[in-house]
């Protein structure tokens, strides 16, 4: 059974930075496309970023472009989301997800991901 566990959330001031991490318990981590999503109170879950299996391709949602960076270390079964210039509207629970399907482009839709973590809370104070 593949397990996904996020960490690194917390409280940060507007304009600050935070890095959240996600570790996946599997022997075949490099075969999974990885994604980050977020869900703010009262809103639907939103695509944030995705990274290809090798790490050579990265894709971002509109809210993350130019401020967030997704990366991965396959040797450590870990994917990261570095968030800079944080705004109060970035406040949300951030979820990490793994997709086992080979796609031309990493998925941006929840249903394309097979395994999900429990989420980590990121709160940006104004």
Short mmCIF file of N, CA, C and O in Angstrom, two decimals:
data_model
loop_
_atom_site.label_atom_id
_atom_site.label_comp_id
_atom_site.label_asym_id
_atom_site.label_seq_id
_atom_site.Cartn_x
_atom_site.Cartn_y
_atom_site.Cartn_z
N UNK A 1 0.84 -1.18 0.00
CA UNK A 1 0.00 0.00 0.00
C UNK A 1 0.89 1.25 0.00
O UNK A 1 1.78 1.38 0.83
N UNK A 2 0.63 2.15 -0.92
CA UNK A 2 1.40 3.38 -1.01
C UNK A 2 0.86 4.38 -0.01
O UNK A 2 -0.35 4.64 0.05
N UNK A 3 1.75 4.94 0.79
CA UNK A 3 1.36 5.97 1.74
C UNK A 3 2.05 7.28 1.39
O UNK A 3 3.23 7.29 1.02
N UNK A 4 1.29 8.35 1.53
CA UNK A 4 1.77 9.69 1.22
C UNK A 4 1.64 10.54 2.47
O UNK A 4 0.55 10.63 3.05
N UNK A 5 2.73 11.15 2.89
CA UNK A 5 2.71 11.93 4.12
C UNK A 5 3.35 13.29 3.89
O UNK A 5 4.53 13.37 3.51
N UNK A 6 2.57 14.34 4.12
CA UNK A 6 3.06 15.70 3.99
C UNK A 6 3.59 16.21 5.33
O UNK A 6 3.16 15.76 6.39
N UNK A 7 4.47 17.19 5.24
CA UNK A 7 4.97 17.86 6.43
C UNK A 7 5.46 19.25 6.05
O UNK A 7 5.62 19.55 4.86
N UNK A 8 5.69 20.07 7.06
CA UNK A 8 6.30 21.36 6.84
C UNK A 8 5.36 22.54 6.82
O UNK A 8 5.80 23.69 6.67
N UNK A 9 4.06 22.29 6.98
CA UNK A 9 3.14 23.42 7.02
C UNK A 9 3.31 24.23 8.29
O UNK A 9 4.04 23.84 9.21
N UNK A 10 2.65 25.38 8.32
CA UNK A 10 2.74 26.22 9.51
C UNK A 10 2.20 27.60 9.25
O UNK A 10 1.50 27.84 8.26
N UNK A 11 2.54 28.49 10.17
CA UNK A 11 2.09 29.88 10.10
C UNK A 11 3.24 30.76 9.62
O UNK A 11 4.35 30.68 10.15
N UNK A 12 2.96 31.60 8.64
CA UNK A 12 3.98 32.49 8.10
C UNK A 12 3.34 33.84 7.79
O UNK A 12 2.14 33.91 7.52
N UNK A 13 4.13 34.89 7.84
CA UNK A 13 3.61 36.22 7.55
C UNK A 13 3.56 36.46 6.05
O UNK A 13 4.29 35.83 5.27
N UNK A 14 2.73 37.41 5.66
CA UNK A 14 2.65 37.80 4.26
C UNK A 14 4.03 38.19 3.75
O UNK A 14 4.77 38.91 4.43
N UNK A 15 4.35 37.67 2.56
CA UNK A 15 5.66 37.94 1.97
C UNK A 15 6.72 36.92 2.35
O UNK A 15 7.82 36.92 1.79
N UNK A 16 6.41 36.06 3.30
CA UNK A 16 7.37 35.07 3.74
C UNK A 16 7.43 33.85 2.86
O UNK A 16 6.75 33.77 1.82
N UNK A 17 8.26 32.91 3.28
CA UNK A 17 8.46 31.68 2.51
C UNK A 17 8.25 30.46 3.39
O UNK A 17 8.41 30.53 4.62
N UNK A 18 7.93 29.37 2.74
CA UNK A 18 7.72 28.12 3.44
C UNK A 18 7.96 26.98 2.46
O UNK A 18 7.63 27.10 1.27
N UNK A 19 8.53 25.90 2.95
CA UNK A 19 8.69 24.71 2.11
C UNK A 19 7.95 23.55 2.73
O UNK A 19 8.20 23.20 3.89
N UNK A 20 7.05 22.97 1.98
CA UNK A 20 6.37 21.76 2.44
C UNK A 20 6.96 20.56 1.70
O UNK A 20 7.44 20.68 0.57
N UNK A 21 6.95 19.43 2.40
CA UNK A 21 7.55 18.22 1.86
C UNK A 21 6.54 17.09 1.87
O UNK A 21 5.54 17.13 2.60
N UNK A 22 6.85 16.09 1.08
CA UNK A 22 5.96 14.94 0.98
C UNK A 22 6.82 13.70 0.75
O UNK A 22 7.62 13.68 -0.19
N UNK A 23 6.67 12.71 1.59
CA UNK A 23 7.41 11.48 1.43
C UNK A 23 6.43 10.35 1.09
O UNK A 23 5.33 10.28 1.66
N UNK A 24 6.83 9.53 0.16
CA UNK A 24 5.95 8.47 -0.34
C UNK A 24 6.58 7.12 -0.05
O UNK A 24 7.73 6.88 -0.41
N UNK A 25 5.81 6.26 0.58
CA UNK A 25 6.34 4.94 0.94
C UNK A 25 6.07 3.96 -0.20
O UNK A 25 4.99 3.38 -0.29
N UNK A 26 7.05 3.82 -1.06
CA UNK A 26 6.98 2.89 -2.18
C UNK A 26 8.38 2.64 -2.68
O UNK A 26 9.25 3.50 -2.55
N UNK A 27 8.60 1.46 -3.26
CA UNK A 27 9.92 1.15 -3.82
C UNK A 27 10.07 1.69 -5.24
O UNK A 27 11.16 1.61 -5.81
N UNK A 28 8.96 2.19 -5.78
CA UNK A 28 8.97 2.63 -7.17
C UNK A 28 8.59 4.10 -7.29
O UNK A 28 7.83 4.49 -8.18
N UNK A 29 9.11 4.93 -6.41
CA UNK A 29 8.73 6.36 -6.38
C UNK A 29 8.97 7.03 -7.72
O UNK A 29 8.18 7.86 -8.16
N UNK A 30 10.04 6.67 -8.39
CA UNK A 30 10.40 7.35 -9.64
C UNK A 30 9.42 7.04 -10.77
O UNK A 30 9.50 7.65 -11.84
N UNK A 31 8.49 6.12 -10.56
CA UNK A 31 7.49 5.82 -11.59
C UNK A 31 6.21 6.63 -11.40
O UNK A 31 5.28 6.50 -12.20
N UNK A 32 6.18 7.46 -10.37
CA UNK A 32 4.99 8.26 -10.09
C UNK A 32 5.19 9.72 -10.47
O UNK A 32 6.20 10.33 -10.09
N UNK A 33 4.24 10.27 -11.18
CA UNK A 33 4.14 11.71 -11.31
C UNK A 33 3.59 12.22 -9.99
O UNK A 33 2.69 11.62 -9.40
N UNK A 34 4.11 13.34 -9.53
CA UNK A 34 3.69 13.89 -8.25
C UNK A 34 3.05 15.25 -8.43
O UNK A 34 3.48 16.06 -9.27
N UNK A 35 2.05 15.49 -7.60
CA UNK A 35 1.36 16.77 -7.68
C UNK A 35 1.06 17.34 -6.30
O UNK A 35 1.03 16.62 -5.31
N UNK A 36 0.88 18.65 -6.27
CA UNK A 36 0.41 19.35 -5.08
C UNK A 36 -0.91 20.03 -5.42
O UNK A 36 -1.04 20.67 -6.48
N UNK A 37 -1.85 19.90 -4.51
CA UNK A 37 -3.14 20.58 -4.60
C UNK A 37 -3.35 21.31 -3.29
O UNK A 37 -2.67 21.04 -2.29
N UNK A 38 -4.31 22.22 -3.27
CA UNK A 38 -4.65 22.89 -2.02
C UNK A 38 -6.14 23.13 -1.96
O UNK A 38 -6.83 23.21 -2.98
N UNK A 39 -6.61 23.24 -0.73
CA UNK A 39 -8.04 23.51 -0.53
C UNK A 39 -8.19 24.51 0.60
O UNK A 39 -7.80 24.24 1.74
N UNK A 40 -8.77 25.64 0.26
CA UNK A 40 -9.06 26.68 1.24
C UNK A 40 -10.47 26.46 1.79
O UNK A 40 -11.31 25.83 1.13
N UNK A 41 -10.75 26.98 2.97
CA UNK A 41 -12.07 26.81 3.56
C UNK A 41 -13.19 27.30 2.63
O UNK A 41 -13.11 28.40 2.09
N UNK A 42 -14.17 26.46 2.41
CA UNK A 42 -15.31 26.84 1.59
C UNK A 42 -15.05 26.81 0.10
O UNK A 42 -15.93 27.20 -0.69
N UNK A 43 -13.87 26.35 -0.30
CA UNK A 43 -13.54 26.32 -1.73
C UNK A 43 -13.22 24.90 -2.18
O UNK A 43 -12.94 24.01 -1.38
N UNK A 44 -13.23 24.70 -3.49
CA UNK A 44 -12.89 23.40 -4.04
C UNK A 44 -11.37 23.22 -4.03
O UNK A 44 -10.61 24.18 -3.99
N UNK A 45 -10.98 21.95 -4.09
CA UNK A 45 -9.55 21.65 -4.16
C UNK A 45 -8.99 22.17 -5.49
O UNK A 45 -9.62 22.00 -6.54
N UNK A 46 -7.81 22.76 -5.43
CA UNK A 46 -7.23 23.47 -6.57
C UNK A 46 -5.85 22.91 -6.90
O UNK A 46 -5.04 22.65 -5.99
N UNK A 47 -5.58 22.74 -8.17
CA UNK A 47 -4.26 22.30 -8.62
C UNK A 47 -3.24 23.39 -8.36
O UNK A 47 -3.44 24.56 -8.69
N UNK A 48 -2.08 22.98 -7.80
CA UNK A 48 -1.01 23.94 -7.52
C UNK A 48 0.18 23.69 -8.45
O UNK A 48 0.64 24.59 -9.14
N UNK A 49 0.67 22.45 -8.44
CA UNK A 49 1.86 22.15 -9.23
C UNK A 49 2.00 20.65 -9.42
O UNK A 49 1.45 19.87 -8.64
N UNK A 50 2.74 20.27 -10.45
CA UNK A 50 3.02 18.85 -10.69
C UNK A 50 4.43 18.72 -11.25
O UNK A 50 4.97 19.67 -11.85
N UNK A 51 5.01 17.53 -11.07
CA UNK A 51 6.36 17.29 -11.55
C UNK A 51 6.41 15.88 -12.16
O UNK A 51 5.83 14.95 -11.64
N UNK A 52 7.11 15.80 -13.27
CA UNK A 52 7.21 14.53 -13.98
C UNK A 52 8.04 13.52 -13.18
O UNK A 52 8.69 13.87 -12.20
N UNK A 53 8.03 12.29 -13.64
CA UNK A 53 8.69 11.22 -12.90
C UNK A 53 10.19 11.45 -12.74
O UNK A 53 10.76 11.16 -11.69
N UNK A 54 10.81 11.99 -13.74
CA UNK A 54 12.25 12.24 -13.67
C UNK A 54 12.58 13.57 -13.01
O UNK A 54 13.72 13.81 -12.63
N UNK A 55 11.58 14.41 -12.89
CA UNK A 55 11.81 15.76 -12.37
C UNK A 55 12.13 16.77 -13.46
O UNK A 55 12.28 17.96 -13.17
N UNK A 56 12.20 16.31 -14.70
CA UNK A 56 12.58 17.19 -15.78
C UNK A 56 11.47 18.12 -16.26
O UNK A 56 11.75 19.10 -16.94
N UNK A 57 10.24 17.81 -15.90
CA UNK A 57 9.12 18.66 -16.30
C UNK A 57 8.33 19.12 -15.10
O UNK A 57 7.97 18.32 -14.23
N UNK A 58 8.08 20.42 -15.04
CA UNK A 58 7.29 20.98 -13.94
C UNK A 58 6.14 21.81 -14.51
O UNK A 58 6.30 22.43 -15.58
N UNK A 59 5.03 21.81 -13.82
CA UNK A 59 3.82 22.45 -14.31
C UNK A 59 3.14 23.13 -13.13
O UNK A 59 3.12 22.59 -12.03
N UNK A 60 2.58 24.31 -13.39
CA UNK A 60 2.02 25.09 -12.31
C UNK A 60 0.63 25.60 -12.62
O UNK A 60 0.32 25.93 -13.78
N UNK A 61 -0.17 25.71 -11.56
CA UNK A 61 -1.44 26.38 -11.69
C UNK A 61 -1.21 27.88 -11.69
O UNK A 61 -0.14 28.37 -11.31
N UNK A 62 -2.21 28.62 -12.10
CA UNK A 62 -2.05 30.07 -12.21
C UNK A 62 -1.66 30.72 -10.90
O UNK A 62 -0.87 31.68 -10.88
N UNK A 63 -2.16 30.20 -9.79
CA UNK A 63 -1.88 30.82 -8.50
C UNK A 63 -0.44 30.60 -8.05
O UNK A 63 0.06 31.32 -7.19
N UNK A 64 0.23 29.63 -8.63
CA UNK A 64 1.57 29.27 -8.18
C UNK A 64 2.68 29.80 -9.09
O UNK A 64 3.85 29.84 -8.69
N UNK A 65 2.32 30.17 -10.29
CA UNK A 65 3.34 30.60 -11.24
C UNK A 65 4.17 31.75 -10.70
O UNK A 65 3.64 32.69 -10.12
N UNK A 66 5.47 31.66 -10.88
CA UNK A 66 6.45 32.70 -10.52
C UNK A 66 6.68 32.83 -9.03
O UNK A 66 7.54 33.61 -8.61
N UNK A 67 5.95 32.08 -8.18
CA UNK A 67 6.16 32.18 -6.73
C UNK A 67 6.51 30.83 -6.10
O UNK A 67 7.22 30.77 -5.10
N UNK A 68 5.98 29.75 -6.66
CA UNK A 68 6.18 28.42 -6.09
C UNK A 68 7.09 27.60 -7.00
O UNK A 68 7.09 27.77 -8.22
N UNK A 69 7.83 26.68 -6.38
CA UNK A 69 8.68 25.77 -7.14
C UNK A 69 8.50 24.35 -6.62
O UNK A 69 8.65 24.11 -5.42
N UNK A 70 8.18 23.45 -7.51
CA UNK A 70 8.08 22.04 -7.15
C UNK A 70 9.36 21.33 -7.56
O UNK A 70 9.95 21.63 -8.61
N UNK A 71 9.81 20.41 -6.71
CA UNK A 71 11.01 19.63 -7.02
C UNK A 71 10.88 18.27 -6.37
O UNK A 71 9.99 18.05 -5.55
N UNK A 72 11.76 17.36 -6.73
CA UNK A 72 11.72 16.02 -6.15
C UNK A 72 13.12 15.45 -6.03
O UNK A 72 14.02 15.80 -6.79
N UNK A 73 13.26 14.55 -5.07
CA UNK A 73 14.49 13.77 -4.90
C UNK A 73 14.08 12.31 -4.92
O UNK A 73 13.59 11.78 -3.91
N UNK A 74 14.27 11.66 -6.04
CA UNK A 74 13.82 10.28 -6.16
C UNK A 74 14.56 9.34 -5.21
O UNK A 74 13.99 8.36 -4.74
N UNK A 75 15.80 9.64 -4.91
CA UNK A 75 16.56 8.79 -3.99
C UNK A 75 15.99 8.83 -2.58
O UNK A 75 16.25 7.93 -1.77
N UNK A 76 15.23 9.89 -2.29
CA UNK A 76 14.66 10.05 -0.94
C UNK A 76 13.15 9.87 -0.93
O UNK A 76 12.49 10.11 0.09
N UNK A 77 12.58 9.51 -2.08
CA UNK A 77 11.11 9.33 -2.17
C UNK A 77 10.36 10.59 -1.73
O UNK A 77 9.29 10.50 -1.13
N UNK A 78 10.92 11.73 -2.05
CA UNK A 78 10.39 12.99 -1.52
C UNK A 78 10.14 14.00 -2.62
O UNK A 78 10.94 14.13 -3.56
N UNK A 79 9.05 14.73 -2.47
CA UNK A 79 8.75 15.86 -3.34
C UNK A 79 8.55 17.09 -2.46
O UNK A 79 8.06 16.99 -1.33
N UNK A 80 8.95 18.24 -2.99
CA UNK A 80 8.90 19.47 -2.23
C UNK A 80 8.07 20.52 -2.97
O UNK A 80 7.96 20.49 -4.19
N UNK A 81 7.56 21.46 -2.19
CA UNK A 81 6.93 22.64 -2.76
C UNK A 81 7.49 23.85 -2.00
O UNK A 81 7.18 24.03 -0.83
N UNK A 82 8.34 24.58 -2.69
CA UNK A 82 8.89 25.81 -2.11
C UNK A 82 7.96 26.96 -2.46
O UNK A 82 7.68 27.20 -3.64
N UNK A 83 7.49 27.66 -1.44
CA UNK A 83 6.52 28.74 -1.64
C UNK A 83 7.12 30.05 -1.17
O UNK A 83 7.52 30.18 -0.01
N UNK A 84 7.22 31.00 -2.07
CA UNK A 84 7.77 32.31 -1.77
C UNK A 84 6.72 33.39 -1.96
O UNK A 84 5.69 33.15 -2.60
N UNK A 85 6.99 34.56 -1.41
CA UNK A 85 6.08 35.70 -1.55
C UNK A 85 4.64 35.30 -1.21
O UNK A 85 3.70 35.60 -1.95
N UNK A 86 4.50 34.66 -0.09
CA UNK A 86 3.19 34.13 0.29
C UNK A 86 2.20 35.24 0.59
O UNK A 86 2.56 36.31 1.11
N UNK A 87 0.94 34.95 0.25
CA UNK A 87 -0.15 35.89 0.44
C UNK A 87 -1.22 35.25 1.32
O UNK A 87 -1.31 34.03 1.39
N UNK A 88 -2.05 36.05 1.96
CA UNK A 88 -3.14 35.46 2.78
C UNK A 88 -4.01 34.50 1.98
O UNK A 88 -4.50 33.51 2.54
N UNK A 89 -4.20 34.76 0.70
CA UNK A 89 -5.03 33.88 -0.11
C UNK A 89 -4.38 32.53 -0.41
O UNK A 89 -5.01 31.64 -0.99
N UNK A 90 -3.12 32.36 -0.02
CA UNK A 90 -2.47 31.06 -0.13
C UNK A 90 -2.81 30.16 1.05
O UNK A 90 -2.44 28.97 1.07
N UNK A 91 -3.50 30.71 2.04
CA UNK A 91 -3.90 29.91 3.19
C UNK A 91 -4.81 28.77 2.76
O UNK A 91 -5.83 28.99 2.11
N UNK A 92 -4.40 27.56 3.12
CA UNK A 92 -5.14 26.37 2.68
C UNK A 92 -4.50 25.14 3.29
O UNK A 92 -3.39 25.20 3.85
N UNK A 93 -5.18 24.03 3.14
CA UNK A 93 -4.56 22.73 3.40
C UNK A 93 -3.92 22.28 2.09
O UNK A 93 -4.59 22.27 1.05
N UNK A 94 -2.65 21.95 2.17
CA UNK A 94 -1.91 21.54 0.98
C UNK A 94 -1.78 20.01 0.97
O UNK A 94 -1.34 19.41 1.95
N UNK A 95 -2.19 19.44 -0.16
CA UNK A 95 -2.18 17.99 -0.32
C UNK A 95 -1.17 17.56 -1.37
O UNK A 95 -1.06 18.17 -2.44
N UNK A 96 -0.51 16.48 -1.09
CA UNK A 96 0.42 15.85 -2.01
C UNK A 96 -0.27 14.62 -2.60
O UNK A 96 -1.01 13.91 -1.89
N UNK A 97 -0.04 14.36 -3.88
CA UNK A 97 -0.70 13.23 -4.53
C UNK A 97 0.23 12.56 -5.53
O UNK A 97 1.11 13.22 -6.10
N UNK A 98 0.02 11.26 -5.72
CA UNK A 98 0.86 10.47 -6.62
C UNK A 98 0.01 9.85 -7.72
O UNK A 98 -1.07 9.30 -7.46
N UNK A 99 0.52 9.93 -8.93
CA UNK A 99 -0.19 9.40 -10.10
C UNK A 99 0.65 8.31 -10.75
O UNK A 99 1.79 8.56 -11.16
N UNK A 100 0.11 7.11 -10.86
CA UNK A 100 0.86 5.99 -11.42
C UNK A 100 0.71 5.86 -12.92
O UNK A 100 1.41 5.06 -13.54
N UNK A 101 -0.18 6.63 -13.52
CA UNK A 101 -0.43 6.51 -14.95
C UNK A 101 0.57 7.32 -15.75
O UNK A 101 0.87 8.46 -15.39
N UNK A 102 1.06 6.73 -16.82
CA UNK A 102 1.98 7.45 -17.70
C UNK A 102 1.15 8.37 -18.59
O UNK A 102 0.29 7.91 -19.33
N UNK A 103 1.40 9.66 -18.50
CA UNK A 103 0.66 10.65 -19.29
C UNK A 103 1.63 11.51 -20.08
O UNK A 103 2.79 11.67 -19.70
N UNK A 104 1.12 12.08 -21.13
CA UNK A 104 1.95 12.98 -21.94
C UNK A 104 2.34 14.20 -21.13
O UNK A 104 3.48 14.68 -21.17
N UNK A 105 1.38 14.69 -20.37
CA UNK A 105 1.61 15.85 -19.50
C UNK A 105 1.04 15.51 -18.12
O UNK A 105 -0.05 14.93 -18.04
N UNK A 106 1.73 15.85 -17.05
CA UNK A 106 1.21 15.56 -15.71
C UNK A 106 -0.19 16.11 -15.52
O UNK A 106 -0.52 17.19 -16.01
N UNK A 107 -0.99 15.36 -14.79
CA UNK A 107 -2.37 15.74 -14.60
C UNK A 107 -2.56 16.96 -13.72
O UNK A 107 -1.76 17.24 -12.83
N UNK A 108 -3.64 17.67 -13.98
CA UNK A 108 -4.04 18.82 -13.19
C UNK A 108 -5.37 18.60 -12.51
O UNK A 108 -5.91 19.51 -11.87
N UNK A 109 -5.90 17.41 -12.63
CA UNK A 109 -7.22 17.09 -12.10
C UNK A 109 -7.08 16.06 -10.99
O UNK A 109 -6.32 15.10 -11.11
N UNK A 110 -7.86 16.26 -9.92
CA UNK A 110 -7.79 15.35 -8.78
C UNK A 110 -7.93 13.89 -9.17
O UNK A 110 -7.21 13.02 -8.68
N UNK A 111 -8.88 13.62 -10.04
CA UNK A 111 -9.19 12.23 -10.40
C UNK A 111 -8.06 11.51 -11.11
O UNK A 111 -8.10 10.28 -11.23
N UNK A 112 -7.04 12.23 -11.54
CA UNK A 112 -5.92 11.60 -12.23
C UNK A 112 -4.87 11.07 -11.25
O UNK A 112 -3.92 10.43 -11.66
N UNK A 113 -5.05 11.35 -9.98
CA UNK A 113 -4.08 10.93 -8.97
C UNK A 113 -4.64 9.78 -8.13
O UNK A 113 -5.80 9.78 -7.74
N UNK A 114 -3.77 8.80 -7.87
CA UNK A 114 -4.20 7.58 -7.21
C UNK A 114 -4.09 7.62 -5.69
O UNK A 114 -4.90 7.02 -4.99
N UNK A 115 -3.06 8.26 -5.20
CA UNK A 115 -2.76 8.24 -3.76
C UNK A 115 -2.62 9.66 -3.24
O UNK A 115 -1.96 10.50 -3.88
N UNK A 116 -3.19 9.86 -2.05
CA UNK A 116 -3.23 11.20 -1.47
C UNK A 116 -2.77 11.16 -0.02
O UNK A 116 -3.00 10.19 0.70
N UNK A 117 -2.15 12.26 0.40
CA UNK A 117 -1.83 12.42 1.79
C UNK A 117 -2.98 13.06 2.55
O UNK A 117 -4.02 13.40 1.96
N UNK A 118 -2.76 13.24 3.85
CA UNK A 118 -3.80 13.82 4.71
C UNK A 118 -3.79 15.35 4.66
O UNK A 118 -4.74 15.98 5.13
N UNK A 119 -2.73 15.91 4.12
CA UNK A 119 -2.66 17.35 4.00
C UNK A 119 -1.87 18.00 5.13
O UNK A 119 -1.74 17.46 6.22
N UNK A 120 -1.36 19.18 4.83
CA UNK A 120 -0.66 19.97 5.84
C UNK A 120 -1.17 21.41 5.73
O UNK A 120 -1.31 21.95 4.63
N UNK A 121 -1.45 22.00 6.88
CA UNK A 121 -2.06 23.35 6.91
C UNK A 121 -0.99 24.42 6.72
O UNK A 121 0.04 24.41 7.42
N UNK A 122 -1.26 25.32 5.80
CA UNK A 122 -0.43 26.51 5.62
C UNK A 122 -1.31 27.72 5.86
O UNK A 122 -2.36 27.87 5.23
N UNK A 123 -0.88 28.55 6.79
CA UNK A 123 -1.64 29.75 7.12
C UNK A 123 -0.73 30.97 6.94
O UNK A 123 0.36 31.02 7.51
N UNK A 124 -1.21 31.93 6.15
CA UNK A 124 -0.45 33.14 5.89
C UNK A 124 -1.18 34.29 6.55
O UNK A 124 -2.34 34.59 6.21
N UNK A 125 -0.52 34.92 7.50
CA UNK A 125 -1.15 36.01 8.23
C UNK A 125 -0.90 37.34 7.53
O UNK A 125 0.16 37.57 6.94
N UNK A 126 -1.88 38.21 7.62
CA UNK A 126 -1.77 39.53 6.95
C UNK A 126 -1.15 40.56 7.88
O UNK A 126 -0.96 40.31 9.06
#
